[in-house]
Amino acid sequence: FWPLGSVWMVLSLVLKTLGYKMQLLRHSKRPYRQSHIIAFSALRFGYLGACVYALSSWWFLAPSLRGRGKEALTNFLTPLLAAMALFLLAAPRSMSDSIASKLQHCLELAPDSPPDAGDPDYYVVQSLLAKEQKYHIASPAYQQFVGAMKAQKTVPPWDADGNIPFPGSSF
């Protein structure tokens, strides 16, 4: 059935394309204009994508996990993500839009803000991490670098907590 299914799929796509083309060229009275419905449809498509992501993560990750990881995935994460996505998908548009706008407000993203406005600054975030969690502290290259600096009796360019100074400033 597979080769026949491929031929059927190509044939149906060609016929559908020709049908759309004929409808747009012969039967449409005015040119197509975008409306607000496209944004709402895209939002619903995003919710459906979140549900598919939750179910596919369960499908593909569950066989490779053991113990508490598998338990957390199957008992908590997958049902929570799928239920949230299905709720937002089935909710009335005003409710789902309200929830989406509150989420956007919580993330402090304004429509006129630059694209990286929601990204936290590394120099601010690094002060929240413990010294052992910072990549430049835990990497083997850093360990060799610090050993070489101690041998030369010099001080690294960051403070005792491993925070790298903002460019142009000093501690």
XYZ file of N, CA, C and O in Angstrom:
684
model
N 0.802 -1.204 0.000
C 0.000 0.000 0.000
C 0.848 1.275 0.000
O 0.376 2.318 -0.367
N 2.085 1.200 0.469
C 2.886 2.403 0.610
C 3.155 3.102 -0.729
O 2.936 4.304 -0.825
N 3.659 2.426 -1.778
C 3.887 3.164 -3.032
C 2.584 3.741 -3.596
O 2.576 4.852 -4.119
N 1.497 2.998 -3.479
C 0.219 3.503 -3.954
C -0.229 4.717 -3.135
O -0.788 5.673 -3.674
N 0.052 4.709 -1.845
C -0.279 5.842 -0.988
C 0.503 7.086 -1.381
O -0.030 8.201 -1.354
N 1.763 6.924 -1.761
C 2.564 8.078 -2.186
C 2.016 8.686 -3.466
O 1.935 9.907 -3.605
N 1.634 7.822 -4.425
C 1.054 8.322 -5.667
C -0.258 9.042 -5.377
O -0.527 10.121 -5.923
N -1.081 8.459 -4.525
C -2.368 9.070 -4.162
C -2.146 10.430 -3.494
O -2.864 11.389 -3.767
N -1.139 10.532 -2.632
C -0.857 11.776 -1.926
C -0.413 12.858 -2.917
O -0.885 13.989 -2.854
N 0.470 12.525 -3.844
C 0.930 13.505 -4.825
C -0.234 13.957 -5.700
O -0.411 15.145 -5.956
N -1.049 13.006 -6.129
C -2.192 13.342 -6.966
C -3.176 14.255 -6.221
O -3.667 15.237 -6.769
N -3.427 13.940 -4.964
C -4.366 14.775 -4.197
C -3.805 16.170 -3.961
O -4.550 17.153 -4.001
N -2.488 16.298 -3.729
C -1.892 17.622 -3.551
C -1.965 18.441 -4.832
O -2.239 19.646 -4.796
N -1.733 17.795 -5.988
C -1.820 18.508 -7.264
C -3.250 18.980 -7.504
O -3.488 20.133 -7.882
N -4.233 18.097 -7.271
C -5.627 18.483 -7.474
C -6.059 19.594 -6.506
O -6.788 20.509 -6.887
N -5.610 19.510 -5.269
C -5.961 20.538 -4.287
C -5.343 21.883 -4.671
O -5.995 22.918 -4.574
N -4.087 21.869 -5.131
C -3.431 23.099 -5.556
C -4.148 23.711 -6.754
O -4.375 24.931 -6.796
N -4.510 22.883 -7.711
C -5.234 23.388 -8.872
C -6.611 23.938 -8.465
O -7.061 24.942 -9.012
N -7.260 23.271 -7.541
C -8.551 23.760 -7.051
C -8.436 25.104 -6.365
O -9.252 26.007 -6.592
N -7.410 25.277 -5.505
C -7.191 26.566 -4.854
C -6.871 27.649 -5.879
O -7.336 28.784 -5.769
N -6.043 27.300 -6.855
C -5.670 28.270 -7.879
C -6.903 28.714 -8.672
O -7.089 29.901 -8.933
N -7.745 27.763 -9.048
C -8.943 28.098 -9.797
C -9.878 28.969 -8.942
O -10.455 29.938 -9.423
N -10.011 28.614 -7.665
C -10.885 29.396 -6.790
C -10.377 30.825 -6.650
O -11.156 31.776 -6.734
N -9.060 30.985 -6.443
C -8.520 32.328 -6.268
C -8.592 33.161 -7.552
O -8.867 34.349 -7.514
N -8.330 32.522 -8.697
C -8.301 33.283 -9.951
C -9.682 33.515 -10.561
O -9.909 34.508 -11.228
N -10.615 32.595 -10.364
C -11.904 32.681 -11.053
C -13.058 33.130 -10.148
O -13.949 33.818 -10.594
N -13.041 32.709 -8.885
C -14.225 32.917 -8.055
C -14.063 33.978 -6.966
O -15.050 34.377 -6.365
N -12.848 34.393 -6.685
C -12.663 35.393 -5.636
C -13.015 36.773 -6.166
O -12.585 37.167 -7.252
N -13.786 37.505 -5.393
C -14.263 38.815 -5.830
C -13.276 39.929 -5.482
O -13.277 40.968 -6.085
N -12.472 39.736 -4.459
C -11.516 40.753 -4.066
C -10.223 40.062 -3.622
O -10.233 38.876 -3.276
N -9.117 40.793 -3.586
C -7.852 40.160 -3.180
C -7.890 39.763 -1.701
O -8.615 40.356 -0.902
N -7.084 38.793 -1.385
C -7.005 38.280 -0.021
C -6.377 39.321 0.893
O -5.377 39.917 0.553
N -6.969 39.526 2.042
C -6.416 40.437 3.037
C -6.268 39.682 4.354
O -7.139 38.927 4.745
N -5.168 39.946 5.014
C -4.949 39.286 6.292
C -5.841 39.911 7.354
O -6.135 41.101 7.318
N -6.235 39.093 8.307
C -7.060 39.603 9.392
C -6.521 39.100 10.725
O -5.541 38.365 10.779
N -7.186 39.486 11.783
C -6.769 39.070 13.124
C -6.972 37.574 13.347
O -6.404 37.007 14.264
N -7.752 36.932 12.505
C -8.017 35.503 12.689
C -6.744 34.678 12.467
O -6.577 33.628 13.074
N -5.841 35.177 11.652
C -4.583 34.460 11.415
C -3.785 34.371 12.721
O -3.219 33.325 13.037
N -3.737 35.448 13.477
C -3.003 35.428 14.742
C -3.644 34.457 15.728
O -2.945 33.708 16.415
N -4.978 34.444 15.783
C -5.645 33.520 16.697
C -5.419 32.072 16.263
O -5.221 31.180 17.099
N -5.433 31.822 14.973
C -5.179 30.466 14.472
C -3.747 30.046 14.775
O -3.497 28.890 15.119
N -2.805 30.970 14.645
C -1.411 30.650 14.956
C -1.248 30.331 16.438
O -0.492 29.427 16.809
N -1.961 31.055 17.289
C -1.904 30.781 18.718
C -2.463 29.391 19.022
O -1.868 28.628 19.794
N -3.565 29.045 18.412
C -4.133 27.708 18.604
C -3.181 26.636 18.074
O -3.048 25.574 18.666
N -2.533 26.921 16.961
C -1.564 25.978 16.412
C -0.397 25.796 17.378
O 0.124 24.691 17.535
N 0.009 26.870 18.047
C 1.063 26.768 19.058
C 0.640 25.901 20.231
O 1.432 25.111 20.754
N -0.613 26.030 20.673
C -1.105 25.187 21.763
C -1.135 23.720 21.343
O -0.782 22.830 22.115
N -1.553 23.463 20.111
C -1.559 22.092 19.606
C -0.132 21.551 19.534
O 0.116 20.394 19.878
N 0.801 22.395 19.120
C 2.204 21.991 19.086
C 2.740 21.654 20.469
O 3.534 20.726 20.635
N 2.318 22.401 21.481
C 2.743 22.102 22.855
C 2.212 20.752 23.309
O 2.901 19.990 23.992
N 0.982 20.434 22.932
C 0.408 19.133 23.284
C 1.163 18.011 22.574
O 1.495 16.990 23.181
N 1.450 18.194 21.301
C 2.206 17.179 20.553
C 3.600 17.019 21.138
O 4.109 15.900 21.256
N 4.224 18.123 21.551
C 5.540 18.052 22.170
C 5.496 17.251 23.470
O 6.364 16.429 23.729
N 4.489 17.496 24.287
C 4.373 16.767 25.555
C 4.208 15.269 25.312
O 4.866 14.448 25.959
N 3.343 14.916 24.386
C 3.110 13.496 24.118
C 4.320 12.842 23.449
O 4.647 11.690 23.754
N 5.007 13.566 22.565
C 6.174 12.968 21.914
C 7.338 12.837 22.889
O 8.112 11.887 22.802
N 7.474 13.769 23.826
C 8.529 13.610 24.830
C 8.256 12.396 25.703
O 9.179 11.665 26.071
N 7.002 12.162 26.031
C 6.673 10.957 26.786
C 6.959 9.711 25.947
O 7.534 8.750 26.425
N 6.569 9.736 24.678
C 6.728 8.573 23.803
C 8.199 8.219 23.596
O 8.571 7.053 23.627
N 9.045 9.218 23.382
C 10.438 8.949 23.060
C 11.354 8.890 24.279
O 12.365 8.198 24.244
N 11.035 9.611 25.346
C 11.917 9.631 26.510
C 11.632 8.525 27.513
O 12.535 8.063 28.199
N 10.381 8.110 27.624
C 10.020 7.129 28.648
C 10.829 5.829 28.553
O 11.245 5.298 29.591
N 11.110 5.277 27.367
C 11.892 4.036 27.340
C 13.328 4.193 27.826
O 13.938 3.232 28.294
N 13.891 5.399 27.755
C 15.283 5.569 28.153
C 15.450 6.028 29.598
O 16.567 6.117 30.084
N 14.373 6.333 30.290
C 14.462 6.804 31.670
C 14.173 5.676 32.645
O 13.459 4.731 32.343
N 14.717 5.808 33.825
C 14.498 4.826 34.896
C 14.225 5.575 36.194
O 14.621 6.711 36.366
N 13.578 4.932 37.113
C 13.396 5.452 38.464
C 12.590 6.733 38.529
O 11.522 6.857 37.948
N 13.145 7.713 39.266
C 12.422 8.956 39.521
C 12.234 9.794 38.253
O 11.256 10.520 38.122
N 13.174 9.699 37.324
C 13.034 10.446 36.079
C 11.844 9.970 35.275
O 11.051 10.768 34.779
N 11.702 8.654 35.147
C 10.565 8.109 34.406
C 9.266 8.394 35.144
O 8.244 8.720 34.531
N 9.308 8.294 36.460
C 8.122 8.564 37.268
C 7.684 10.024 37.128
O 6.497 10.315 36.968
N 8.643 10.942 37.154
C 8.306 12.364 37.009
C 7.758 12.654 35.619
O 6.809 13.430 35.469
N 8.323 12.021 34.606
C 7.853 12.255 33.238
C 6.442 11.725 33.040
O 5.581 12.419 32.514
N 6.202 10.499 33.475
C 4.905 9.880 33.203
C 3.814 10.340 34.155
O 2.649 10.395 33.766
N 4.152 10.682 35.385
C 3.122 11.051 36.361
C 2.912 12.549 36.515
O 1.879 12.968 37.026
N 3.895 13.359 36.092
C 3.772 14.790 36.342
C 3.897 15.633 35.067
O 2.974 16.349 34.695
N 5.049 15.560 34.397
C 5.318 16.482 33.295
C 4.402 16.287 32.098
O 3.802 17.238 31.608
N 4.298 15.053 31.618
C 3.476 14.822 30.424
C 2.006 15.160 30.677
O 1.412 15.889 29.879
N 1.390 14.663 31.750
C -0.012 15.038 31.963
C -0.207 16.539 32.165
O -1.173 17.119 31.660
N 0.722 17.191 32.869
C 0.594 18.625 33.116
C 0.684 19.413 31.813
O -0.179 20.255 31.522
N 1.714 19.156 31.012
C 1.874 19.901 29.758
C 0.740 19.619 28.786
O 0.224 20.532 28.145
N 0.344 18.353 28.663
C -0.739 18.013 27.741
C -2.062 18.625 28.206
O -2.819 19.156 27.391
N -2.329 18.575 29.505
C -3.582 19.144 30.018
C -3.612 20.662 29.832
O -4.647 21.222 29.443
N -2.482 21.341 30.083
C -2.443 22.787 29.894
C -2.657 23.148 28.427
O -3.405 24.072 28.104
N -1.993 22.416 27.524
C -2.138 22.706 26.096
C -3.561 22.431 25.626
O -4.140 23.229 24.877
N -4.137 21.320 26.053
C -5.504 21.004 25.637
C -6.511 21.992 26.231
O -7.494 22.346 25.586
N -6.263 22.434 27.463
C -7.143 23.438 28.065
C -7.114 24.733 27.265
O -8.152 25.311 26.954
N -5.910 25.212 26.936
C -5.802 26.448 26.168
C -6.340 26.280 24.758
O -6.857 27.230 24.167
N -6.249 25.074 24.222
C -6.770 24.806 22.887
C -8.294 24.801 22.891
O -8.933 25.306 21.972
N -8.887 24.246 23.945
C -10.350 24.126 24.015
C -11.024 25.333 24.660
O -12.228 25.501 24.529
N -10.254 26.170 25.333
C -10.839 27.314 26.027
C -11.371 28.335 25.023
O -10.900 28.415 23.893
N -12.345 29.114 25.450
C -12.813 30.202 24.580
C -11.664 31.162 24.261
O -10.733 31.309 25.046
N -11.768 31.783 23.122
C -10.668 32.624 22.653
C -10.356 33.742 23.641
O -9.199 34.067 23.880
N -11.354 34.336 24.242
C -11.098 35.437 25.174
C -10.304 34.950 26.392
O -9.411 35.645 26.869
N -10.601 33.741 26.869
C -9.888 33.213 28.030
C -8.452 32.861 27.671
O -7.514 33.202 28.401
N -8.256 32.169 26.548
C -6.895 31.790 26.169
C -6.057 33.017 25.830
O -4.871 33.064 26.145
N -6.688 34.040 25.224
C -5.959 35.277 24.943
C -5.586 35.980 26.233
O -4.500 36.545 26.358
N -6.478 35.959 27.211
C -6.195 36.583 28.495
C -5.029 35.887 29.191
O -4.137 36.538 29.724
N -5.034 34.562 29.154
C -3.944 33.806 29.781
C -2.637 34.073 29.045
O -1.594 34.281 29.672
N -2.673 34.092 27.709
C -1.463 34.357 26.933
C -0.939 35.765 27.193
O 0.268 35.980 27.314
N -1.834 36.745 27.313
C -1.376 38.116 27.565
C -0.807 38.251 28.973
O 0.154 38.981 29.184
N -1.389 37.537 29.949
C -0.835 37.568 31.305
C 0.538 36.908 31.339
O 1.439 37.367 32.035
N 0.698 35.829 30.580
C 2.001 35.176 30.499
C 3.019 36.112 29.861
O 4.149 36.225 30.331
N 2.615 36.802 28.825
C 3.513 37.766 28.180
C 3.862 38.889 29.154
O 5.003 39.328 29.214
N 2.893 39.336 29.922
C 3.153 40.386 30.904
C 4.102 39.890 31.991
O 4.972 40.633 32.452
N 3.942 38.633 32.407
C 4.833 38.080 33.425
C 6.264 37.989 32.921
O 7.210 38.144 33.683
N 6.416 37.718 31.641
C 7.756 37.641 31.065
C 8.316 39.020 30.741
O 9.443 39.141 30.284
N 7.508 40.062 30.975
C 7.892 41.457 30.773
C 8.353 41.733 29.349
O 9.367 42.384 29.110
N 7.606 41.195 28.403
C 7.910 41.461 27.002
C 6.854 42.409 26.458
O 5.678 42.117 26.480
N 7.277 43.532 25.993
C 6.365 44.494 25.385
C 6.442 44.343 23.869
O 7.479 43.968 23.342
N 5.349 44.632 23.158
C 5.379 44.485 21.702
C 6.430 45.361 21.021
O 6.956 45.007 19.992
N 6.770 46.510 21.609
C 7.746 47.402 20.985
C 9.153 47.221 21.547
O 10.042 47.999 21.258
N 9.380 46.187 22.360
C 10.697 45.968 22.933
C 11.602 45.279 21.911
O 11.132 44.626 20.996
N 12.907 45.411 22.065
C 13.823 44.748 21.134
C 13.712 43.233 21.255
O 13.235 42.714 22.264
N 14.173 42.478 20.235
C 14.008 41.025 20.240
C 14.666 40.321 21.426
O 14.213 39.288 21.866
N 15.740 40.880 21.963
C 16.420 40.223 23.075
C 16.006 40.788 24.427
O 16.698 40.606 25.415
N 14.854 41.468 24.493
C 14.431 42.108 25.739
C 14.130 41.090 26.832
O 14.290 41.376 28.001
N 13.691 39.899 26.477
C 13.359 38.904 27.483
C 14.553 38.089 27.947
O 14.473 37.359 28.916
N 15.672 38.215 27.243
C 16.855 37.457 27.622
C 17.557 38.135 28.792
O 17.865 39.326 28.735
N 17.826 37.388 29.851
C 18.506 38.005 30.986
C 19.974 38.271 30.654
O 20.588 37.566 29.868
N 20.523 39.292 31.256
C 21.919 39.637 31.051
C 22.798 38.655 31.813
O 22.562 38.370 32.993
N 23.827 38.125 31.162
C 24.691 37.134 31.796
C 25.374 37.705 33.030
O 25.522 37.031 34.041
N 25.780 38.953 32.965
C 26.519 39.540 34.077
C 25.632 39.733 35.302
O 26.128 39.804 36.416
N 24.328 39.806 35.104
C 23.390 39.883 36.224
C 23.082 38.483 36.736
O 23.072 38.225 37.939
N 22.856 37.549 35.822
C 22.469 36.195 36.200
C 23.597 35.453 36.900
O 23.368 34.646 37.793
N 24.843 35.735 36.526
C 25.960 34.992 37.116
C 26.058 35.181 38.622
O 26.546 34.309 39.334
N 25.551 36.298 39.129
C 25.600 36.509 40.575
C 24.580 35.642 41.310
O 24.670 35.468 42.517
N 23.604 35.075 40.578
C 22.612 34.197 41.196
C 23.096 32.766 41.324
O 22.545 31.987 42.090
N 24.107 32.394 40.536
C 24.588 31.010 40.526
C 25.677 30.798 41.563
O 26.457 31.706 41.875
N 25.737 29.583 42.074
C 26.826 29.226 42.975
C 28.119 29.138 42.177
O 28.116 28.932 40.961
N 29.239 29.249 42.845
C 30.537 29.244 42.158
C 30.743 27.948 41.373
O 31.265 27.965 40.265
N 30.293 26.836 41.895
C 30.499 25.539 41.239
C 29.612 25.360 40.009
O 29.843 24.483 39.194
N 28.573 26.178 39.861
C 27.656 26.042 38.742
C 28.082 26.864 37.526
O 27.502 26.717 36.464
N 29.054 27.697 37.666
C 29.486 28.545 36.558
C 30.403 27.748 35.642
O 31.331 27.088 36.077
N 30.135 27.863 34.346
C 30.867 27.060 33.378
C 32.359 27.382 33.389
O 33.190 26.489 33.365
N 32.693 28.652 33.426
C 34.106 29.007 33.361
C 34.863 28.574 34.612
O 36.077 28.450 34.579
N 34.161 28.302 35.699
C 34.818 27.834 36.922
C 34.983 26.318 36.888
O 35.999 25.777 37.307
N 33.977 25.614 36.366
C 33.969 24.155 36.420
C 34.702 23.500 35.264
O 34.960 22.300 35.317
N 35.059 24.222 34.227
C 35.671 23.580 33.067
C 37.131 23.216 33.336
O 37.831 23.897 34.084
N 37.611 22.129 32.729
C 39.020 21.730 32.912
C 40.001 22.798 32.413
O 41.072 22.970 32.987
N 39.625 23.520 31.378
C 40.512 24.577 30.875
C 40.693 25.661 31.944
O 41.795 26.192 32.119
N 39.614 25.971 32.653
C 39.712 26.954 33.725
C 40.632 26.450 34.829
O 41.442 27.212 35.362
N 40.503 25.189 35.183
C 41.339 24.636 36.245
C 42.819 24.760 35.887
O 43.647 25.116 36.732
N 43.161 24.489 34.631
C 44.551 24.635 34.196
C 44.971 26.102 34.200
O 46.093 26.434 34.577
N 44.070 26.980 33.789
C 44.358 28.408 33.748
C 44.630 28.945 35.149
O 45.586 29.695 35.374
N 43.791 28.554 36.102
C 43.979 29.019 37.485
C 45.279 28.455 38.059
O 46.005 29.152 38.771
N 45.574 27.186 37.733
C 46.841 26.609 38.196
C 48.032 27.378 37.658
O 49.004 27.638 38.387
N 47.971 27.768 36.379
C 49.061 28.549 35.785
C 49.146 29.935 36.414
O 50.238 30.471 36.626
N 47.992 30.521 36.719
C 47.998 31.850 37.343
C 48.557 31.790 38.763
O 49.275 32.699 39.193
N 48.218 30.721 39.490
C 48.756 30.583 40.847
C 50.262 30.383 40.812
O 50.973 30.877 41.678
N 50.739 29.656 39.803
C 52.180 29.454 39.668
C 52.890 30.772 39.389
O 54.016 30.984 39.840
N 52.255 31.668 38.664
C 52.841 32.971 38.362
C 52.481 34.022 39.412
O 52.880 35.174 39.296
N 51.690 33.612 40.395
C 51.260 34.490 41.487
C 50.511 35.726 40.974
O 50.770 36.848 41.387
N 49.566 35.465 40.046
C 48.698 36.539 39.561
C 47.266 36.237 39.973
O 46.930 35.112 40.337
N 46.405 37.238 39.893
C 45.022 37.120 40.321
C 44.126 37.016 39.085
O 44.315 37.755 38.127
N 43.130 36.094 39.106
C 42.217 36.019 37.957
C 41.392 37.301 37.821
O 41.211 38.035 38.793
N 40.870 37.572 36.612
C 40.138 38.831 36.394
C 38.723 38.831 36.949
O 37.945 39.708 36.622
N 38.333 37.878 37.759
C 36.996 37.856 38.342
C 37.110 37.788 39.849
O 38.172 37.529 40.400
N 35.985 38.013 40.517
C 36.023 38.092 41.965
C 36.086 36.709 42.607
O 36.151 35.686 41.919
N 36.034 36.667 43.922
C 36.164 35.400 44.650
C 35.000 34.455 44.388
O 35.146 33.237 44.513
N 33.829 34.989 43.990
C 32.680 34.143 43.690
C 32.672 33.650 42.246
O 31.761 32.949 41.828
N 33.656 34.059 41.458
C 33.728 33.636 40.075
C 32.921 34.489 39.126
O 32.697 34.106 37.990
N 32.467 35.663 39.548
C 31.699 36.550 38.689
C 32.629 37.333 37.769
O 33.562 37.984 38.220
N 32.384 37.249 36.483
C 33.159 37.986 35.500
C 32.652 39.432 35.502
O 31.434 39.646 35.440
N 33.530 40.413 35.536
C 33.054 41.800 35.563
C 32.444 42.192 34.218
O 32.831 41.672 33.165
N 31.498 43.106 34.288
C 30.897 43.657 33.069
C 32.001 44.362 32.290
O 32.832 45.025 32.866
N 32.025 44.208 30.966
C 33.092 44.852 30.180
C 33.145 46.354 30.439
O 32.141 47.054 30.416
N 34.323 46.824 30.729
C 34.516 48.249 30.997
C 34.437 48.608 32.461
O 34.641 49.750 32.826
N 34.134 47.641 33.314
C 34.073 47.932 34.747
C 35.143 47.129 35.459
O 35.779 46.256 34.894
N 35.350 47.432 36.721
C 36.319 46.672 37.512
C 35.718 46.422 38.886
O 34.808 47.100 39.319
N 36.250 45.434 39.569
C 35.752 45.096 40.910
C 36.410 45.957 41.950
O 37.486 46.359 41.926
